[in-house]
GROMACS .gro file of C-alpha atoms in nm:
model
  453
    1LYS     CA    1   0.000   0.000   0.000
    2ASN     CA    2   0.135   0.339  -0.096
    3THR     CA    3   0.096   0.591   0.183
    4MET     CA    4   0.138   0.901  -0.033
    5ARG     CA    5  -0.146   1.146   0.030
    6ILE     CA    6  -0.311   1.342  -0.249
    7ASP     CA    7  -0.523   1.650  -0.188
    8ILE     CA    8  -0.862   1.601  -0.348
    9PRO     CA    9  -1.122   1.878  -0.393
   10LYS     CA   10  -1.395   1.835  -0.136
   11GLN     CA   11  -1.669   1.775  -0.398
   12VAL     CA   12  -1.468   1.483  -0.541
   13GLU     CA   13  -1.398   1.356  -0.192
   14PHE     CA   14  -1.774   1.377  -0.124
   15ILE     CA   15  -1.858   1.169  -0.434
   16ILE     CA   16  -1.605   0.899  -0.335
   17SER     CA   17  -1.719   0.879   0.028
   18THR     CA   18  -2.085   0.874  -0.074
   19LEU     CA   19  -2.024   0.575  -0.302
   20GLU     CA   20  -1.828   0.407  -0.023
   21GLU     CA   21  -2.122   0.460   0.216
   22TYR     CA   22  -2.326   0.245  -0.023
   23ASN     CA   23  -2.049  -0.019  -0.009
   24TYR     CA   24  -1.904   0.053  -0.353
   25GLU     CA   25  -1.538   0.113  -0.436
   26ALA     CA   26  -1.446   0.452  -0.582
   27TYR     CA   27  -1.116   0.618  -0.676
   28ILE     CA   28  -0.980   0.915  -0.864
   29VAL     CA   29  -0.803   0.779  -1.169
   30GLY     CA   30  -0.571   0.862  -1.457
   31GLY     CA   31  -0.433   1.206  -1.533
   32CYS     CA   32  -0.536   1.367  -1.205
   33VAL     CA   33  -0.339   1.108  -1.009
   34ARG     CA   34  -0.036   1.153  -1.238
   35ASP     CA   35  -0.051   1.534  -1.214
   36SER     CA   36  -0.097   1.532  -0.836
   37ILE     CA   37   0.212   1.314  -0.790
   38LEU     CA   38   0.403   1.557  -1.014
   39ASN     CA   39   0.272   1.850  -0.805
   40LYS     CA   40   0.081   1.991  -1.101
   41THR     CA   41  -0.278   2.111  -1.079
   42PRO     CA   42  -0.508   1.858  -1.249
   43ASN     CA   43  -0.742   1.981  -1.524
   44ASP     CA   44  -1.019   1.745  -1.429
   45TRP     CA   45  -1.087   1.486  -1.167
   46ASP     CA   46  -1.210   1.155  -1.309
   47ILE     CA   47  -1.371   0.906  -1.077
   48THR     CA   48  -1.386   0.533  -1.136
   49THR     CA   49  -1.610   0.295  -0.943
   50ASN     CA   50  -1.744  -0.061  -0.943
   51ALA     CA   51  -2.097   0.083  -0.917
   52ARG     CA   52  -2.291   0.072  -1.244
   53ALA     CA   53  -2.386   0.403  -1.403
   54LYS     CA   54  -2.755   0.358  -1.318
   55GLN     CA   55  -2.670   0.295  -0.954
   56VAL     CA   56  -2.448   0.606  -0.937
   57GLU     CA   57  -2.732   0.804  -1.091
   58GLU     CA   58  -2.988   0.678  -0.839
   59ILE     CA   59  -2.763   0.740  -0.538
   60PHE     CA   60  -2.689   1.103  -0.623
   61GLN     CA   61  -3.038   1.186  -0.748
   62SER     CA   62  -3.178   1.055  -0.419
   63ARG     CA   63  -2.949   1.305  -0.248
   64GLY     CA   64  -3.092   1.586  -0.461
   65PHE     CA   65  -2.811   1.626  -0.718
   66LYS     CA   66  -2.858   1.663  -1.091
   67VAL     CA   67  -2.699   1.372  -1.279
   68THR     CA   68  -2.668   1.361  -1.659
   69GLU     CA   69  -2.614   1.048  -1.864
   70THR     CA   70  -2.315   1.178  -2.063
   71GLY     CA   71  -2.190   0.839  -2.178
   72ILE     CA   72  -2.418   0.590  -2.018
   73LYS     CA   73  -2.341   0.309  -2.263
   74HIS     CA   74  -1.972   0.350  -2.178
   75GLY     CA   75  -2.061   0.354  -1.810
   76THR     CA   76  -2.017   0.729  -1.759
   77VAL     CA   77  -2.247   0.973  -1.581
   78THR     CA   78  -2.179   1.335  -1.481
   79ILE     CA   79  -2.270   1.448  -1.130
   80MET     CA   80  -2.340   1.822  -1.099
   81ILE     CA   81  -2.223   1.988  -0.775
   82ASN     CA   82  -2.242   2.369  -0.757
   83ASN     CA   83  -2.265   2.390  -1.137
   84VAL     CA   84  -1.947   2.188  -1.190
   85GLY     CA   85  -1.970   1.846  -1.352
   86TYR     CA   86  -1.774   1.547  -1.220
   87GLU     CA   87  -1.755   1.231  -1.431
   88ALA     CA   88  -1.787   0.891  -1.272
   89THR     CA   89  -1.726   0.582  -1.484
   90THR     CA   90  -1.779   0.215  -1.409
   91TYR     CA   91  -1.468  -0.010  -1.421
   92ARG     CA   92  -1.460  -0.155  -1.767
   93ILE     CA   93  -1.266  -0.360  -2.016
   94ASP     CA   94  -1.282  -0.262  -2.379
   95GLY     CA   95  -1.403  -0.525  -2.620
   96LYS     CA   96  -1.229  -0.575  -2.956
   97TYR     CA   97  -1.133  -0.264  -3.149
   98LEU     CA   98  -1.251  -0.332  -3.502
   99ASP     CA   99  -1.152  -0.001  -3.657
  100GLY     CA  100  -0.843   0.092  -3.456
  101ARG     CA  101  -1.043   0.370  -3.293
  102HIS     CA  102  -1.354   0.268  -3.107
  103PRO     CA  103  -1.402  -0.041  -2.896
  104ASP     CA  104  -1.658  -0.264  -3.061
  105LYS     CA  105  -1.838  -0.298  -2.732
  106VAL     CA  106  -1.765  -0.214  -2.374
  107GLU     CA  107  -1.774  -0.476  -2.101
  108PHE     CA  108  -1.798  -0.375  -1.740
  109THR     CA  109  -1.588  -0.545  -1.476
  110THR     CA  110  -1.577  -0.547  -1.098
  111SER     CA  111  -1.198  -0.546  -1.094
  112LEU     CA  112  -1.008  -0.218  -1.064
  113LYS     CA  113  -0.694  -0.394  -1.187
  114GLU     CA  114  -0.866  -0.501  -1.509
  115ASP     CA  115  -0.989  -0.146  -1.562
  116LEU     CA  116  -0.642   0.000  -1.512
  117SER     CA  117  -0.480  -0.262  -1.737
  118ARG     CA  118  -0.665  -0.132  -2.047
  119ARG     CA  119  -0.525   0.221  -2.008
  120ASP     CA  120  -0.254   0.357  -2.234
  121PHE     CA  121   0.058   0.434  -2.028
  122THR     CA  122   0.174   0.330  -1.680
  123ILE     CA  123   0.177   0.691  -1.560
  124ASN     CA  124  -0.193   0.718  -1.654
  125ALA     CA  125  -0.292   0.383  -1.504
  126MET     CA  126  -0.295   0.469  -1.134
  127ALA     CA  127  -0.592   0.517  -0.901
  128TYR     CA  128  -0.617   0.677  -0.558
  129ASN     CA  129  -0.845   0.720  -0.260
  130HIS     CA  130  -0.770   0.816   0.098
  131THR     CA  131  -0.830   0.466   0.230
  132GLU     CA  132  -0.611   0.273  -0.014
  133GLY     CA  133  -0.356   0.539  -0.108
  134VAL     CA  134  -0.214   0.514  -0.461
  135VAL     CA  135  -0.306   0.193  -0.641
  136ASP     CA  136  -0.018   0.132  -0.883
  137TYR     CA  137  -0.019  -0.217  -1.036
  138PHE     CA  138   0.203  -0.123  -1.332
  139LYS     CA  139   0.486   0.070  -1.161
  140GLY     CA  140   0.362   0.411  -1.279
  141ILE     CA  141   0.526   0.591  -0.986
  142LYS     CA  142   0.862   0.439  -1.077
  143ASP     CA  143   0.818   0.554  -1.439
  144LEU     CA  144   0.725   0.903  -1.319
  145GLU     CA  145   1.041   0.912  -1.107
  146ASN     CA  146   1.255   0.792  -1.399
  147LYS     CA  147   1.072   1.019  -1.645
  148ILE     CA  148   0.960   0.737  -1.874
  149ILE     CA  149   0.658   0.693  -2.103
  150ARG     CA  150   0.581   0.322  -2.117
  151CYS     CA  151   0.272   0.137  -2.238
  152VAL     CA  152   0.071  -0.074  -1.995
  153GLY     CA  153   0.125  -0.430  -2.115
  154ASP     CA  154   0.210  -0.498  -2.479
  155PRO     CA  155   0.264  -0.172  -2.672
  156LEU     CA  156   0.176  -0.331  -3.007
  157LYS     CA  157  -0.160  -0.430  -2.863
  158ARG     CA  158  -0.216  -0.086  -2.705
  159PHE     CA  159  -0.138   0.102  -3.027
  160SER     CA  160  -0.344  -0.138  -3.239
  161GLU     CA  161  -0.644  -0.068  -3.018
  162ASP     CA  162  -0.621   0.307  -3.076
  163ALA     CA  163  -0.357   0.447  -3.312
  164LEU     CA  164  -0.392   0.796  -3.162
  165ARG     CA  165  -0.206   0.662  -2.857
  166MET     CA  166   0.115   0.686  -3.063
  167MET     CA  167   0.064   1.064  -3.090
  168ARG     CA  168  -0.026   1.074  -2.720
  169ALA     CA  169   0.304   0.905  -2.631
  170VAL     CA  170   0.495   1.182  -2.808
  171ARG     CA  171   0.263   1.446  -2.661
  172PHE     CA  172   0.322   1.330  -2.301
  173SER     CA  173   0.695   1.309  -2.366
  174ALA     CA  174   0.682   1.669  -2.491
  175GLN     CA  175   0.464   1.805  -2.212
  176LEU     CA  176   0.649   1.627  -1.932
  177GLY     CA  177   0.999   1.617  -2.085
  178PHE     CA  178   1.003   1.234  -2.051
  179GLN     CA  179   1.174   0.972  -2.268
  180ILE     CA  180   0.969   0.707  -2.449
  181GLU     CA  181   1.077   0.358  -2.340
  182ASP     CA  182   1.240   0.140  -2.612
  183ASN     CA  183   0.966  -0.122  -2.665
  184THR     CA  184   0.704   0.151  -2.674
  185GLU     CA  185   0.914   0.348  -2.922
  186ASN     CA  186   0.974   0.047  -3.148
  187ALA     CA  187   0.602  -0.030  -3.149
  188ILE     CA  188   0.531   0.327  -3.268
  189ARG     CA  189   0.785   0.289  -3.549
  190SER     CA  190   0.629  -0.034  -3.668
  191LEU     CA  191   0.265   0.080  -3.649
  192SER     CA  192   0.302   0.449  -3.739
  193SER     CA  193   0.115   0.419  -4.070
  194ASN     CA  194  -0.204   0.327  -3.875
  195ILE     CA  195  -0.233   0.691  -3.772
  196LYS     CA  196  -0.401   0.749  -4.108
  197PHE     CA  197  -0.713   0.571  -3.974
  198VAL     CA  198  -0.751   0.837  -3.705
  199SER     CA  199  -0.958   1.148  -3.772
  200MET     CA  200  -0.761   1.464  -3.848
  201GLU     CA  201  -0.938   1.646  -3.563
  202ARG     CA  202  -0.798   1.400  -3.308
  203ILE     CA  203  -0.449   1.412  -3.462
  204LYS     CA  204  -0.456   1.791  -3.460
  205GLY     CA  205  -0.558   1.796  -3.093
  206GLU     CA  206  -0.241   1.608  -2.995
  207PHE     CA  207  -0.023   1.791  -3.247
  208ASP     CA  208  -0.127   2.130  -3.105
  209LYS     CA  209  -0.035   2.018  -2.754
  210ILE     CA  210   0.312   1.912  -2.873
  211LEU     CA  211   0.357   2.241  -3.057
  212LEU     CA  212   0.254   2.439  -2.746
  213SER     CA  213   0.469   2.238  -2.503
  214ASP     CA  214   0.811   2.318  -2.358
  215ASN     CA  215   0.963   2.056  -2.586
  216ALA     CA  216   0.833   2.143  -2.931
  217ASP     CA  217   1.146   1.979  -3.073
  218ARG     CA  218   0.964   1.646  -3.020
  219ILE     CA  219   0.819   1.725  -3.363
  220HIS     CA  220   1.145   1.571  -3.484
  221SER     CA  221   1.038   1.248  -3.313
  222LEU     CA  222   0.697   1.257  -3.482
  223ASN     CA  223   0.878   1.267  -3.814
  224ASP     CA  224   1.143   1.018  -3.710
  225TYR     CA  225   0.880   0.760  -3.605
  226GLY     CA  226   0.699   0.794  -3.937
  227LEU     CA  227   0.386   0.956  -3.791
  228MET     CA  228   0.426   1.298  -3.951
  229THR     CA  229   0.431   1.170  -4.308
  230ASN     CA  230   0.062   1.087  -4.265
  231PHE     CA  231  -0.052   1.441  -4.189
  232LEU     CA  232   0.236   1.682  -4.259
  233PRO     CA  233   0.454   1.512  -4.523
  234GLU     CA  234   0.602   1.847  -4.634
  235TYR     CA  235   0.822   1.857  -4.324
  236ASP     CA  236   1.042   1.559  -4.408
  237ILE     CA  237   1.231   1.716  -4.699
  238CYS     CA  238   1.314   2.015  -4.476
  239GLU     CA  239   1.527   1.783  -4.262
  240ALA     CA  240   1.733   1.697  -4.568
  241THR     CA  241   1.770   2.056  -4.691
  242SER     CA  242   2.088   2.230  -4.582
  243GLN     CA  243   2.121   2.610  -4.600
  244ASN     CA  244   2.467   2.698  -4.719
  245ASN     CA  245   2.426   3.069  -4.664
  246PRO     CA  246   2.615   3.306  -4.430
  247TYR     CA  247   2.294   3.390  -4.243
  248HIS     CA  248   2.215   3.030  -4.150
  249ILE     CA  249   2.374   2.760  -3.937
  250PHE     CA  250   2.097   2.496  -3.942
  251ASP     CA  251   1.920   2.280  -4.198
  252VAL     CA  252   1.567   2.404  -4.273
  253ALA     CA  253   1.386   2.172  -4.029
  254THR     CA  254   1.617   2.249  -3.736
  255HIS     CA  255   1.577   2.620  -3.811
  256LEU     CA  256   1.196   2.580  -3.810
  257ILE     CA  257   1.185   2.398  -3.475
  258CYS     CA  258   1.435   2.638  -3.322
  259SER     CA  259   1.221   2.933  -3.433
  260VAL     CA  260   0.908   2.769  -3.285
  261GLU     CA  261   1.086   2.747  -2.950
  262ASN     CA  262   1.178   3.117  -2.975
  263ILE     CA  263   0.819   3.241  -2.985
  264GLU     CA  264   0.554   3.255  -2.712
  265LYS     CA  265   0.310   2.966  -2.664
  266ASN     CA  266   0.036   3.092  -2.888
  267LEU     CA  267  -0.103   2.848  -3.144
  268TYR     CA  268  -0.111   3.064  -3.458
  269LEU     CA  269   0.233   3.212  -3.383
  270ARG     CA  270   0.382   2.866  -3.332
  271LEU     CA  271   0.217   2.734  -3.650
  272THR     CA  272   0.359   3.037  -3.832
  273MET     CA  273   0.712   2.957  -3.715
  274LEU     CA  274   0.675   2.587  -3.795
  275LEU     CA  275   0.566   2.659  -4.152
  276HIS     CA  276   0.732   2.993  -4.235
  277ASP     CA  277   1.004   2.831  -4.450
  278ILE     CA  278   0.820   2.511  -4.541
  279CYS     CA  279   0.881   2.569  -4.916
  280LYS     CA  280   1.249   2.655  -4.889
  281PRO     CA  281   1.347   2.311  -5.027
  282GLN     CA  282   1.146   2.380  -5.344
  283CYS     CA  283   1.289   2.733  -5.379
  284LYS     CA  284   1.654   2.647  -5.326
  285THR     CA  285   1.907   2.754  -5.587
  286THR     CA  286   2.286   2.759  -5.550
  287ASP     CA  287   2.493   3.031  -5.718
  288GLU     CA  288   2.837   2.991  -5.877
  289LEU     CA  289   3.001   3.069  -5.542
  290GLY     CA  290   2.817   2.778  -5.380
  291ILE     CA  291   2.586   3.005  -5.180
  292ASP     CA  292   2.224   2.889  -5.144
  293HIS     CA  293   1.937   3.127  -5.219
  294PHE     CA  294   1.564   3.079  -5.157
  295TYR     CA  295   1.390   3.332  -5.379
  296ILE     CA  296   1.016   3.394  -5.320
  297HIS     CA  297   1.007   3.125  -5.049
  298GLY     CA  298   0.794   3.353  -4.826
  299TYR     CA  299   0.507   3.372  -5.072
  300LYS     CA  300   0.534   3.003  -5.166
  301SER     CA  301   0.547   2.895  -4.801
  302ALA     CA  302   0.242   3.107  -4.720
  303GLU     CA  303   0.043   2.937  -4.998
  304LYS     CA  304   0.160   2.592  -4.889
  305ALA     CA  305   0.085   2.668  -4.521
  306ARG     CA  306  -0.271   2.760  -4.615
  307GLU     CA  307  -0.309   2.426  -4.794
  308ILE     CA  308  -0.156   2.228  -4.504
  309LEU     CA  309  -0.371   2.398  -4.239
  310LYS     CA  310  -0.690   2.348  -4.441
  311ARG     CA  311  -0.602   1.982  -4.475
  312MET     CA  312  -0.538   1.961  -4.101
  313LYS     CA  313  -0.879   2.118  -4.028
  314TYR     CA  314  -0.768   2.442  -3.864
  315ASP     CA  315  -1.025   2.720  -3.848
  316ASN     CA  316  -1.020   2.993  -4.115
  317LYS     CA  317  -0.921   3.269  -3.876
  318THR     CA  318  -0.606   3.083  -3.773
  319ILE     CA  319  -0.528   2.993  -4.135
  320GLU     CA  320  -0.551   3.354  -4.255
  321LYS     CA  321  -0.336   3.488  -3.972
  322VAL     CA  322  -0.066   3.229  -4.038
  323TYR     CA  323  -0.087   3.293  -4.413
  324THR     CA  324  -0.039   3.668  -4.373
  325LEU     CA  325   0.244   3.641  -4.121
  326ILE     CA  326   0.436   3.394  -4.338
  327LYS     CA  327   0.377   3.597  -4.652
  328TYR     CA  328   0.541   3.904  -4.496
  329HIS     CA  329   0.797   3.739  -4.266
  330ASP     CA  330   1.083   3.849  -4.490
  331TYR     CA  331   0.934   4.184  -4.588
  332GLU     CA  332   1.200   4.457  -4.566
  333LEU     CA  333   1.101   4.745  -4.341
  334TYR     CA  334   1.312   5.057  -4.315
  335SER     CA  335   1.134   5.386  -4.350
  336ASN     CA  336   0.824   5.511  -4.175
  337LYS     CA  337   0.651   5.493  -4.509
  338SER     CA  338   0.725   5.123  -4.559
  339ILE     CA  339   0.592   5.056  -4.208
  340LYS     CA  340   0.271   5.247  -4.280
  341LYS     CA  341   0.221   5.069  -4.611
  342LEU     CA  342   0.239   4.735  -4.436
  343LEU     CA  343   0.016   4.860  -4.153
  344ASN     CA  344  -0.235   4.956  -4.419
  345LYS     CA  345  -0.222   4.601  -4.558
  346ILE     CA  346  -0.224   4.387  -4.244
  347GLY     CA  347  -0.339   4.610  -3.956
  348GLU     CA  348  -0.183   4.692  -3.622
  349GLU     CA  349  -0.242   4.363  -3.440
  350LEU     CA  350  -0.077   4.143  -3.704
  351PHE     CA  351   0.203   4.394  -3.747
  352VAL     CA  352   0.294   4.354  -3.379
  353ASP     CA  353   0.281   3.974  -3.427
  354LEU     CA  354   0.500   4.006  -3.735
  355LEU     CA  355   0.774   4.170  -3.530
  356LYS     CA  356   0.760   3.873  -3.289
  357VAL     CA  357   0.785   3.638  -3.588
  358LYS     CA  358   1.085   3.827  -3.727
  359GLU     CA  359   1.257   3.818  -3.388
  360ALA     CA  360   1.200   3.442  -3.347
  361ASP     CA  361   1.328   3.391  -3.702
  362ILE     CA  362   1.656   3.582  -3.661
  363LYS     CA  363   1.719   3.412  -3.324
  364ALA     CA  364   1.718   3.079  -3.510
  365GLN     CA  365   1.970   3.201  -3.767
  366SER     CA  366   2.345   3.261  -3.744
  367PRO     CA  367   2.436   3.431  -3.414
  368LYS     CA  368   2.692   3.640  -3.608
  369PHE     CA  369   2.421   3.861  -3.752
  370TYR     CA  370   2.180   3.851  -3.460
  371GLU     CA  371   2.287   4.174  -3.293
  372GLU     CA  372   2.254   4.400  -3.597
  373ARG     CA  373   1.927   4.243  -3.708
  374HIS     CA  374   1.788   4.267  -3.357
  375ILE     CA  375   1.878   4.638  -3.333
  376LYS     CA  376   1.707   4.696  -3.668
  377LEU     CA  377   1.391   4.532  -3.533
  378LEU     CA  378   1.400   4.752  -3.223
  379GLU     CA  379   1.420   5.058  -3.448
  380ILE     CA  380   1.117   4.940  -3.645
  381LYS     CA  381   0.933   4.883  -3.318
  382GLU     CA  382   1.012   5.237  -3.207
  383LYS     CA  383   0.896   5.384  -3.539
  384LEU     CA  384   0.578   5.179  -3.516
  385ASN     CA  385   0.507   5.308  -3.165
  386ASN     CA  386   0.557   5.667  -3.279
  387ILE     CA  387   0.323   5.620  -3.573
  388LEU     CA  388   0.056   5.471  -3.347
  389GLN     CA  389   0.104   5.721  -3.065
  390GLU     CA  390   0.089   6.021  -3.294
  391ARG     CA  391  -0.203   5.853  -3.470
  392GLN     CA  392  -0.034   5.910  -3.802
  393CYS     CA  393  -0.250   5.820  -4.096
  394PHE     CA  394  -0.183   5.489  -4.273
  395SER     CA  395  -0.525   5.403  -4.413
  396LEU     CA  396  -0.798   5.576  -4.611
  397LYS     CA  397  -1.030   5.582  -4.311
  398ASP     CA  398  -0.781   5.801  -4.123
  399LEU     CA  399  -0.733   6.041  -4.413
  400ALA     CA  400  -0.865   6.391  -4.327
  401ILE     CA  401  -1.072   6.394  -4.645
  402ASN     CA  402  -1.312   6.141  -4.794
  403GLY     CA  403  -1.502   6.067  -5.113
  404ARG     CA  404  -1.800   6.280  -5.010
  405ASP     CA  405  -1.575   6.584  -4.963
  406LEU     CA  406  -1.438   6.534  -5.313
  407THR     CA  407  -1.785   6.511  -5.466
  408GLU     CA  408  -1.883   6.835  -5.291
  409LEU     CA  409  -1.576   6.998  -5.447
  410GLY     CA  410  -1.737   6.910  -5.780
  411LEU     CA  411  -1.504   6.625  -5.870
  412ALA     CA  412  -1.616   6.346  -6.099
  413GLN     CA  413  -1.735   6.044  -5.907
  414GLY     CA  414  -1.630   5.682  -5.948
  415LYS     CA  415  -1.285   5.547  -6.020
  416GLU     CA  416  -1.131   5.892  -6.028
  417ILE     CA  417  -1.214   5.953  -5.662
  418GLY     CA  418  -1.050   5.632  -5.541
  419LYS     CA  419  -0.740   5.720  -5.739
  420ILE     CA  420  -0.720   6.069  -5.590
  421LEU     CA  421  -0.770   5.944  -5.234
  422ASN     CA  422  -0.495   5.685  -5.275
  423GLU     CA  423  -0.257   5.945  -5.417
  424LEU     CA  424  -0.330   6.170  -5.118
  425LEU     CA  425  -0.275   5.879  -4.880
  426GLU     CA  426   0.069   5.821  -5.039
  427MET     CA  427   0.160   6.186  -4.978
  428VAL     CA  428   0.032   6.183  -4.622
  429MET     CA  429   0.223   5.863  -4.538
  430GLU     CA  430   0.535   6.045  -4.656
  431ASN     CA  431   0.450   6.375  -4.476
  432PRO     CA  432   0.208   6.322  -4.185
  433GLU     CA  433   0.167   6.699  -4.133
  434LEU     CA  434  -0.027   6.726  -4.460
  435ASN     CA  435  -0.320   6.530  -4.313
  436THR     CA  436  -0.563   6.819  -4.257
  437LYS     CA  437  -0.866   6.895  -4.465
  438GLU     CA  438  -0.739   7.239  -4.574
  439GLU     CA  439  -0.399   7.108  -4.674
  440LEU     CA  440  -0.547   6.828  -4.881
  441ILE     CA  441  -0.799   7.058  -5.052
  442ASN     CA  442  -0.513   7.296  -5.131
  443ILE     CA  443  -0.312   7.016  -5.286
  444ILE     CA  444  -0.609   6.919  -5.502
  445LYS     CA  445  -0.670   7.281  -5.608
  446LYS     CA  446  -0.301   7.340  -5.679
  447ASN     CA  447  -0.296   7.038  -5.903
  448GLY     CA  448  -0.589   7.151  -6.117
  449ILE     CA  449  -0.923   7.007  -6.029
  450ASN     CA  450  -0.997   6.771  -6.316
  451HIS     CA  451  -0.672   6.606  -6.407
  452ILE     CA  452  -0.532   6.561  -6.067
  453PHE     CA  453  -0.188   6.400  -6.060
   0.00000   0.00000   0.00000
């Protein structure tokens, strides 16, 4: 018996002791036990019991609680306490998995050990209550101490039951900084192509967690195991593409991962970094001096990123942000005018993101040039702040004159007006002090009213 004590929220404690009053067994199980042992705050508290779902429902309804049948055929009900739902599930063994995803049928069992033996990894196969302490049939605590991800039982069997578990193994190794044990790793290598039977939404869910973890470099492992080729095949060739160019010290893939690790944990920013040079291999040319160039790779990578993210079922908002940031990640910015022109195109919010992208990018390049490039970025940032603080005009809506004013001045309507306004915007971006109504009317009058510019 393990005497370790875990702090359980009092509502969860109440559910367990209530079931025990009726002579049932009940434990917290899975991730919340793992996280508690690691001193992390659990996301949710799952309860497992030998009581059948109907019995759990009757017990808590008789005590005046609302119980919903969230997954009654899988033995799960949700008990509502103070508007928070707690899931309780009957011990079960999964029947055969016919499609590598869903158990064909679920059988209930009265044995906690049988229930725990069907779970994916040892660190997720522990249960706990205050009476018994930690129930750890598969040496999960030892694997937590040694920082190991290991399947419960035969890994080939576990991964054949649900191929997503292969992604989960890499995801836990990324989130926890653990190593995947050899047999488990070999099983992933041999079954990796089965991931194609899993829905893209489920794959994406795990992929995002890896990308947002402290060890995003585990994306290398995804590729190495043969998982990535089934949902992001474009990455592989990046590993084989060197960048013989004074600005770079890494191959394309290493540069991508390094740049991901240099940016904050925000999904669209990390996707941007992962994909910002994804078409470099296709754009690579080598000049007579043996220097590699990657002309128009920004535009090409943006197009390819859009295609990849659509295929991976990301939402349109994310896709368009990533597309825009990649498209302009190499855009040269010097003057105030060039900054305003880009502000006009992409808006303030994305412009601020773009500077983060540029910073993460240069940090993943040759350290020789970092200092000067970094200083340049700081100068752009300062210019941007001045433009925004002084509310300098960079779009038609901030121009001191509009189409209606021009019509009142007796100017022809239609195309002509748009042309004039854009010409005035150009001038104002160059010289912010011209942005007053009088000034702009003067300019128009000076230039002759009909054939302006």
